Amino acid sequence: MSVQERKQRERVERERLIVATARELAEQQGWDAVTTRRLAERIEYSQPVLYSHFRGKREIIGAVALEGAAEMAVAVRAEAAAADGPRARVAALARAYLDFAARNPAVYDALFQLDGGLAFANDDTPQPLKDAFAALLESLGEVAGDGVHPGLFTEVFWAALHGLATLTRTGRLLPEDAAQRVELLVDRLAMV
């Protein structure tokens, strides 16, 4: 291995460490606790090293969001693939999405609440975000209905899931009714 290859590998490892540490700190104490100073202390590198990877907290949030999008896509696809039939796939997708949001609140915030400097719904959208949307579209597109654009249907269903995730997390919806909400959403919106 050349010196340049070793340095590149070390750089990638440092970047992973920064993202993992930011994510861990955000999950434990919230995003307000994630500062470049705290991250530098936790990873035992100087702040200039941190800034050689990310220009600031916004880019770190973006990196966490991209990692989270990839994880969410895997989770949604796995649950949907294990289900039999369109209705079961849509219900599994909804449960997987809501479970991901509940288990990873800081990552979910990085994806959908905070400014990570990422472009959504345009040509500059990073591939992990496109893939996360595609994971939803794969199951939802088949139940969109006649004359309904599958992408638009997926956006509306996704918005409903986001609303359920956010309202449940903030204590505005009773958590014990979560399963009934999923069933209602699947029966009435997806109509399968």
Coordinates of N, CA and C in Angstrom, one line a residue:
M1 N 0.9 -1.2 0.0 CA 0.0 0.0 0.0 C 0.9 1.2 0.0
S2 N 0.6 2.2 -0.9 CA 1.4 3.4 -1.0 C 1.1 4.3 0.2
V3 N 1.9 5.3 0.4 CA 1.7 6.3 1.5 C 0.4 7.0 1.2
Q4 N 0.2 7.4 -0.1 CA -1.0 8.1 -0.4 C -2.2 7.3 -0.2
E5 N -2.2 6.0 -0.5 CA -3.4 5.2 -0.2 C -3.6 5.1 1.3
R6 N -2.6 4.9 2.1 CA -2.7 4.8 3.5 C -3.3 6.1 4.1
K7 N -2.8 7.3 3.6 CA -3.3 8.5 4.1 C -4.8 8.7 3.7
Q8 N -5.2 8.3 2.5 CA -6.6 8.4 2.1 C -7.4 7.5 3.0
R9 N -7.0 6.2 3.3 CA -7.7 5.3 4.1 C -7.9 5.9 5.5
E10 N -6.8 6.5 6.1 CA -6.9 7.2 7.4 C -7.9 8.3 7.4
R11 N -7.9 9.1 6.3 CA -8.8 10.2 6.1 C -10.3 9.7 6.2
V12 N -10.5 8.7 5.4 CA -11.9 8.1 5.4 C -12.3 7.6 6.8
E13 N -11.4 7.0 7.5 CA -11.6 6.5 8.8 C -11.9 7.6 9.8
R14 N -11.1 8.7 9.7 CA -11.4 9.9 10.5 C -12.7 10.5 10.3
E15 N -13.1 10.5 9.0 CA -14.4 11.1 8.6 C -15.5 10.2 9.2
R16 N -15.4 8.9 9.1 CA -16.4 8.0 9.7 C -16.5 8.2 11.2
L17 N -15.3 8.4 11.8 CA -15.3 8.6 13.3 C -16.0 9.9 13.7
I18 N -15.8 10.9 12.9 CA -16.4 12.2 13.2 C -18.0 12.1 13.0
V19 N -18.4 11.5 12.0 CA -19.8 11.3 11.7 C -20.5 10.4 12.8
A20 N -19.8 9.3 13.1 CA -20.3 8.4 14.2 C -20.4 9.1 15.5
T21 N -19.4 9.9 15.8 CA -19.3 10.6 17.1 C -20.4 11.6 17.2
A22 N -20.6 12.4 16.1 CA -21.6 13.4 16.0 C -23.0 12.8 16.2
R23 N -23.2 11.7 15.5 CA -24.5 11.0 15.6 C -24.7 10.5 17.0
E24 N -23.7 9.9 17.7 CA -23.9 9.4 19.0 C -24.2 10.5 20.0
L25 N -23.4 11.6 19.9 CA -23.7 12.7 20.8 C -25.1 13.3 20.6
A26 N -25.5 13.4 19.3 CA -26.8 14.0 19.0 C -27.9 13.0 19.6
E27 N -27.7 11.7 19.4 CA -28.7 10.8 20.0 C -28.8 10.9 21.5
Q28 N -27.7 11.1 22.1 CA -27.6 11.1 23.6 C -28.1 12.4 24.2
Q29 N -27.7 13.6 23.5 CA -27.9 14.9 24.1 C -28.6 15.9 23.2
G30 N -28.9 15.5 22.0 CA -29.5 16.4 21.1 C -28.5 17.2 20.2
W31 N -29.0 17.7 19.1 CA -28.1 18.4 18.2 C -27.4 19.6 18.7
D32 N -28.0 20.3 19.7 CA -27.4 21.5 20.3 C -26.1 21.1 21.0
A33 N -26.0 19.9 21.4 CA -24.7 19.5 22.1 C -23.6 19.2 21.1
V34 N -23.9 19.1 19.9 CA -22.9 18.7 18.9 C -22.2 20.0 18.4
T35 N -21.0 20.2 18.9 CA -20.2 21.4 18.5 C -18.9 20.8 18.0
T36 N -18.2 21.6 17.1 CA -16.9 21.2 16.6 C -15.9 21.0 17.8
R37 N -16.0 21.8 18.8 CA -15.1 21.7 19.9 C -15.4 20.4 20.7
R38 N -16.6 20.1 20.9 CA -16.9 18.8 21.6 C -16.5 17.6 20.8
L39 N -16.8 17.7 19.5 CA -16.4 16.6 18.6 C -14.9 16.4 18.6
A40 N -14.2 17.5 18.5 CA -12.7 17.4 18.5 C -12.2 16.8 19.8
E41 N -12.8 17.1 20.9 CA -12.4 16.6 22.2 C -12.7 15.1 22.2
R42 N -13.9 14.7 21.8 CA -14.3 13.3 21.8 C -13.5 12.4 20.9
I43 N -13.2 12.9 19.7 CA -12.4 12.0 18.8 C -10.9 12.2 19.0
E44 N -10.5 13.1 19.9 CA -9.1 13.3 20.2 C -8.3 13.8 19.0
Y45 N -8.9 14.7 18.2 CA -8.2 15.4 17.2 C -8.4 16.9 17.4
S46 N -7.6 17.7 16.8 CA -7.8 19.1 16.9 C -9.0 19.6 16.1
Q47 N -9.5 20.8 16.4 CA -10.6 21.4 15.6 C -10.1 21.6 14.1
P48 N -8.9 22.0 13.9 CA -8.5 22.2 12.5 C -8.5 20.9 11.7
V49 N -8.3 19.7 12.3 CA -8.4 18.4 11.7 C -9.9 18.2 11.3
L50 N -10.7 18.5 12.3 CA -12.2 18.4 12.0 C -12.6 19.2 10.8
Y51 N -12.1 20.5 10.8 CA -12.5 21.4 9.7 C -11.8 21.0 8.4
S52 N -10.8 20.1 8.4 CA -10.2 19.6 7.1 C -11.2 18.6 6.5
H53 N -12.1 18.1 7.3 CA -13.1 17.2 6.7 C -14.4 17.8 6.5
F54 N -14.9 18.7 7.4 CA -16.2 19.3 7.3 C -16.0 20.8 7.6
R55 N -16.7 21.6 6.8 CA -16.6 23.1 7.0 C -17.3 23.5 8.3
G56 N -18.1 22.7 8.8 CA -18.8 23.1 10.1 C -19.9 22.1 10.4
K57 N -20.7 22.4 11.4 CA -21.8 21.5 11.9 C -22.8 21.2 10.8
R58 N -23.1 22.2 9.9 CA -24.1 21.9 8.9 C -23.6 20.8 8.0
E59 N -22.4 20.7 7.6 CA -21.9 19.6 6.8 C -21.9 18.3 7.5
I60 N -21.6 18.3 8.8 CA -21.7 17.1 9.6 C -23.1 16.6 9.7
I61 N -24.1 17.5 9.9 CA -25.5 17.1 9.9 C -25.8 16.5 8.5
G62 N -25.4 17.1 7.5 CA -25.6 16.5 6.1 C -25.0 15.1 6.0
A63 N -23.8 14.9 6.5 CA -23.2 13.6 6.4 C -24.0 12.5 7.3
V64 N -24.5 12.9 8.4 CA -25.3 12.0 9.2 C -26.6 11.7 8.5
A65 N -27.2 12.8 7.8 CA -28.4 12.6 7.1 C -28.2 11.6 5.9
L66 N -27.1 11.7 5.2 CA -26.9 10.8 4.1 C -26.7 9.3 4.6
E67 N -26.0 9.2 5.7 CA -25.8 7.9 6.3 C -27.2 7.3 6.7
G68 N -28.0 8.1 7.4 CA -29.3 7.7 7.8 C -30.2 7.4 6.7
A69 N -30.2 8.1 5.6 CA -31.0 7.8 4.4 C -30.7 6.5 3.9
A70 N -29.4 6.1 3.8 CA -29.0 4.8 3.3 C -29.6 3.7 4.3
E71 N -29.5 3.9 5.6 CA -30.0 3.0 6.5 C -31.5 2.8 6.5
M72 N -32.2 3.9 6.3 CA -33.6 3.9 6.2 C -34.1 3.1 5.0
A73 N -33.4 3.4 3.8 CA -33.7 2.7 2.6 C -33.6 1.1 2.8
V74 N -32.5 0.7 3.4 CA -32.3 -0.7 3.7 C -33.4 -1.3 4.6
A75 N -33.7 -0.6 5.6 CA -34.8 -1.0 6.6 C -36.1 -1.1 5.9
V76 N -36.5 -0.1 5.1 CA -37.8 -0.1 4.4 C -37.9 -1.2 3.4
R77 N -36.8 -1.4 2.6 CA -36.8 -2.4 1.6 C -36.9 -3.8 2.2
A78 N -36.1 -4.0 3.3 CA -36.1 -5.3 4.0 C -37.5 -5.7 4.5
E79 N -38.2 -4.8 5.1 CA -39.5 -5.1 5.7 C -40.5 -5.3 4.5
A80 N -40.4 -4.4 3.5 CA -41.4 -4.6 2.4 C -41.2 -5.9 1.7
A81 N -39.9 -6.3 1.5 CA -39.6 -7.5 0.7 C -40.1 -8.7 1.5
A82 N -40.1 -8.6 2.8 CA -40.6 -9.8 3.6 C -42.1 -10.0 3.6
A83 N -42.8 -8.9 3.1 CA -44.3 -9.0 3.2 C -44.8 -9.6 1.9
D84 N -46.0 -10.2 2.1 CA -46.6 -10.8 0.9 C -47.9 -10.0 0.5
G85 N -47.8 -9.5 -0.7 CA -48.9 -8.8 -1.3 C -48.8 -7.3 -1.1
P86 N -49.4 -6.5 -2.0 CA -49.3 -5.0 -2.0 C -49.7 -4.4 -0.6
R87 N -50.8 -4.8 0.0 CA -51.3 -4.2 1.2 C -50.2 -4.5 2.3
A88 N -49.8 -5.7 2.4 CA -48.8 -6.1 3.5 C -47.5 -5.3 3.2
R89 N -47.1 -5.1 2.0 CA -45.9 -4.4 1.7 C -46.0 -2.9 2.1
V90 N -47.1 -2.3 1.8 CA -47.3 -0.9 2.2 C -47.4 -0.8 3.7
A91 N -48.0 -1.7 4.4 CA -48.1 -1.6 5.9 C -46.7 -1.9 6.5
A92 N -46.0 -2.8 5.9 CA -44.6 -3.1 6.4 C -43.7 -1.9 6.2
L93 N -43.8 -1.2 5.0 CA -43.1 0.0 4.7 C -43.4 1.0 5.8
A94 N -44.6 1.3 6.0 CA -45.0 2.3 7.0 C -44.5 2.0 8.4
R95 N -44.6 0.8 8.8 CA -44.1 0.4 10.1 C -42.6 0.6 10.2
A96 N -41.9 0.2 9.1 CA -40.4 0.3 9.1 C -40.0 1.8 9.1
Y97 N -40.7 2.6 8.4 CA -40.4 4.0 8.4 C -40.6 4.6 9.8
L98 N -41.7 4.4 10.4 CA -42.0 4.9 11.7 C -41.1 4.3 12.8
D99 N -40.7 3.1 12.7 CA -39.8 2.5 13.6 C -38.4 3.1 13.5
F100 N -38.0 3.3 12.2 CA -36.7 4.0 12.0 C -36.7 5.4 12.7
A101 N -37.7 6.1 12.4 CA -37.8 7.5 13.0 C -37.8 7.5 14.5
A102 N -38.5 6.5 15.1 CA -38.5 6.4 16.6 C -37.2 5.9 17.2
R103 N -36.5 5.0 16.5 CA -35.3 4.5 17.0 C -34.1 5.4 16.8
N104 N -34.2 6.3 15.8 CA -33.1 7.2 15.4 C -33.5 8.7 15.4
P105 N -34.0 9.2 16.5 CA -34.5 10.6 16.4 C -33.5 11.6 15.9
A106 N -32.3 11.6 16.3 CA -31.3 12.6 15.9 C -31.0 12.4 14.4
V107 N -31.0 11.2 13.9 CA -30.7 10.9 12.5 C -31.9 11.4 11.7
Y108 N -33.1 11.1 12.2 CA -34.3 11.6 11.6 C -34.4 13.1 11.5
D109 N -34.0 13.8 12.5 CA -33.9 15.2 12.5 C -32.9 15.7 11.5
A110 N -31.8 15.0 11.4 CA -30.7 15.4 10.4 C -31.3 15.3 9.0
L111 N -32.1 14.3 8.8 CA -32.7 14.0 7.5 C -33.7 15.1 7.1
F112 N -34.6 15.3 8.1 CA -35.9 16.0 7.7 C -36.2 17.3 8.5
Q113 N -35.4 17.6 9.5 CA -35.7 18.8 10.3 C -34.6 19.9 10.2
L114 N -33.4 19.4 10.2 CA -32.3 20.3 10.3 C -31.7 20.7 8.9
D115 N -31.0 21.8 8.8 CA -30.3 22.2 7.6 C -28.9 21.5 7.5
G116 N -28.9 20.5 6.7 CA -27.6 19.8 6.5 C -27.0 20.2 5.1
G117 N -27.6 21.2 4.5 CA -27.0 21.7 3.2 C -27.3 20.8 2.1
L118 N -28.3 19.9 2.2 CA -28.6 18.9 1.2 C -29.8 19.4 0.3
A119 N -29.6 19.1 -1.0 CA -30.7 19.5 -1.9 C -31.7 18.3 -2.0
F120 N -33.0 18.6 -1.8 CA -34.0 17.5 -2.0 C -34.8 17.8 -3.3
A121 N -35.3 16.8 -3.9 CA -36.2 16.9 -5.0 C -35.7 17.7 -6.2
N122 N -34.4 17.6 -6.5 CA -33.9 18.3 -7.7 C -32.7 17.5 -8.2
D123 N -32.1 18.0 -9.3 CA -31.0 17.3 -9.9 C -29.8 17.1 -9.0
D124 N -29.6 18.0 -8.0 CA -28.5 18.0 -7.1 C -28.7 17.1 -5.9
T125 N -29.8 16.5 -5.8 CA -30.1 15.6 -4.7 C -29.1 14.5 -4.6
P126 N -28.4 14.3 -3.5 CA -27.4 13.2 -3.3 C -28.1 11.9 -3.5
Q127 N -27.3 10.9 -4.0 CA -27.9 9.6 -4.3 C -28.5 8.9 -3.1
P128 N -27.9 9.0 -1.9 CA -28.6 8.3 -0.8 C -30.0 8.8 -0.5
L129 N -30.3 10.1 -0.7 CA -31.6 10.6 -0.6 C -32.5 10.1 -1.7
K130 N -32.0 10.1 -2.9 CA -32.8 9.6 -4.0 C -33.2 8.1 -3.8
D131 N -32.2 7.4 -3.2 CA -32.4 5.9 -3.0 C -33.4 5.7 -1.9
A132 N -33.4 6.6 -0.8 CA -34.4 6.4 0.2 C -35.8 6.7 -0.3
F133 N -36.0 7.7 -1.2 CA -37.3 7.9 -1.8 C -37.6 6.8 -2.7
A134 N -36.7 6.2 -3.4 CA -37.0 5.1 -4.3 C -37.4 3.9 -3.5
A135 N -36.9 3.7 -2.3 CA -37.3 2.6 -1.5 C -38.8 2.7 -1.1
L136 N -39.3 3.9 -0.9 CA -40.7 4.1 -0.7 C -41.5 3.9 -2.0
L137 N -41.0 4.5 -3.0 CA -41.7 4.4 -4.3 C -41.9 3.0 -4.8
E138 N -40.9 2.1 -4.6 CA -41.0 0.8 -5.0 C -42.3 0.0 -4.6
S139 N -42.7 0.3 -3.3 CA -43.9 -0.4 -2.8 C -45.1 0.5 -3.0
L140 N -45.0 1.8 -2.9 CA -46.1 2.7 -3.0 C -46.6 2.9 -4.4
G141 N -45.6 2.9 -5.4 CA -46.0 3.1 -6.8 C -47.0 2.1 -7.3
E142 N -46.9 0.9 -6.8 CA -47.9 -0.2 -7.3 C -49.3 0.0 -6.7
V143 N -49.5 0.9 -5.7 CA -50.8 1.0 -5.2 C -51.3 2.5 -5.4
A144 N -50.6 3.2 -6.2 CA -51.0 4.6 -6.4 C -52.4 4.8 -7.0
G145 N -52.8 3.9 -7.8 CA -54.2 4.0 -8.4 C -54.1 4.5 -9.8
D146 N -55.2 4.3 -10.5 CA -55.3 4.7 -11.9 C -55.3 6.2 -12.0
G147 N -54.5 6.7 -12.9 CA -54.4 8.1 -13.2 C -53.7 8.9 -12.1
V148 N -53.1 8.3 -11.1 CA -52.3 9.0 -10.1 C -50.8 8.7 -10.3
H149 N -50.1 9.8 -10.4 CA -48.6 9.7 -10.6 C -48.0 9.0 -9.4
P150 N -47.3 7.9 -9.6 CA -46.7 7.2 -8.5 C -45.8 8.0 -7.6
G151 N -45.0 8.9 -8.2 CA -44.1 9.8 -7.4 C -44.9 10.7 -6.5
L152 N -46.0 11.3 -7.1 CA -46.8 12.2 -6.3 C -47.5 11.5 -5.1
F153 N -48.0 10.3 -5.4 CA -48.6 9.5 -4.4 C -47.6 9.2 -3.3
T154 N -46.4 8.8 -3.7 CA -45.4 8.5 -2.7 C -45.1 9.7 -1.9
E155 N -45.0 10.9 -2.5 CA -44.8 12.1 -1.7 C -45.9 12.3 -0.6
V156 N -47.1 12.1 -1.0 CA -48.2 12.3 -0.1 C -48.2 11.3 1.0
F157 N -48.0 10.1 0.7 CA -47.9 9.0 1.7 C -46.7 9.3 2.6
W158 N -45.6 9.7 2.1 CA -44.4 10.0 2.9 C -44.7 11.2 3.8
A159 N -45.4 12.2 3.3 CA -45.7 13.3 4.1 C -46.6 12.9 5.3
A160 N -47.5 12.0 5.1 CA -48.4 11.4 6.1 C -47.5 10.7 7.1
L161 N -46.6 9.9 6.7 CA -45.7 9.1 7.6 C -44.8 10.1 8.4
H162 N -44.3 11.1 7.8 CA -43.5 12.1 8.5 C -44.4 12.8 9.5
G163 N -45.6 13.2 9.2 CA -46.5 13.8 10.2 C -46.7 12.9 11.4
L164 N -47.0 11.6 11.1 CA -47.2 10.6 12.2 C -45.9 10.5 13.0
A165 N -44.8 10.4 12.4 CA -43.5 10.2 13.2 C -43.3 11.5 14.0
T166 N -43.4 12.6 13.5 CA -43.2 13.9 14.2 C -44.2 14.1 15.3
L167 N -45.4 14.0 15.0 CA -46.5 14.2 16.0 C -46.4 13.2 17.2
T168 N -46.1 11.9 16.9 CA -45.9 10.9 17.9 C -44.7 11.2 18.8
R169 N -43.6 11.6 18.2 CA -42.4 11.9 18.9 C -42.5 13.1 19.8
T170 N -43.3 14.0 19.4 CA -43.4 15.2 20.2 C -44.6 15.1 21.2
G171 N -45.2 13.9 21.3 CA -46.2 13.7 22.3 C -47.6 14.2 22.0
R172 N -47.8 14.5 20.7 CA -49.1 15.1 20.3 C -50.0 14.0 19.9
L173 N -49.5 12.8 19.7 CA -50.3 11.6 19.4 C -50.0 10.5 20.4
L174 N -51.0 9.8 20.8 CA -50.8 8.7 21.8 C -50.1 7.5 21.1
P175 N -49.0 7.1 21.7 CA -48.2 6.0 21.0 C -48.9 4.7 21.0
E176 N -49.8 4.5 21.9 CA -50.6 3.2 21.8 C -51.5 3.0 20.6
D177 N -51.8 4.1 20.0 CA -52.6 4.1 18.8 C -51.9 4.0 17.5
A178 N -50.6 3.8 17.5 CA -49.7 3.8 16.4 C -50.1 2.8 15.3
A179 N -50.4 1.6 15.8 CA -50.7 0.5 14.9 C -52.1 0.8 14.1
Q180 N -53.0 1.4 14.9 CA -54.3 1.7 14.2 C -54.1 2.8 13.2
R181 N -53.2 3.8 13.5 CA -52.9 4.8 12.5 C -52.4 4.3 11.2
V182 N -51.4 3.3 11.3 CA -50.8 2.7 10.2 C -51.9 2.0 9.4
E183 N -52.8 1.2 10.0 CA -53.9 0.5 9.3 C -54.8 1.5 8.6
L184 N -55.1 2.6 9.3 CA -56.0 3.6 8.7 C -55.3 4.2 7.5
L185 N -54.1 4.6 7.6 CA -53.3 5.2 6.5 C -53.3 4.2 5.3
V186 N -53.0 3.0 5.6 CA -52.9 2.0 4.5 C -54.3 1.8 3.8
D187 N -55.3 1.6 4.7 CA -56.6 1.3 4.1 C -57.2 2.5 3.4
R188 N -57.0 3.7 3.9 CA -57.7 4.9 3.3 C -56.9 5.6 2.3
L189 N -55.6 5.7 2.5 CA -54.8 6.5 1.5 C -54.3 5.6 0.4
A190 N -53.8 4.4 0.8 CA -53.3 3.5 -0.2 C -54.5 2.7 -0.8
M191 N -55.5 2.5 0.0 CA -56.7 1.9 -0.5 C -56.4 0.5 -1.0
V192 N -55.6 -0.3 -0.2 CA -55.3 -1.7 -0.6 C -55.8 -2.6 0.5

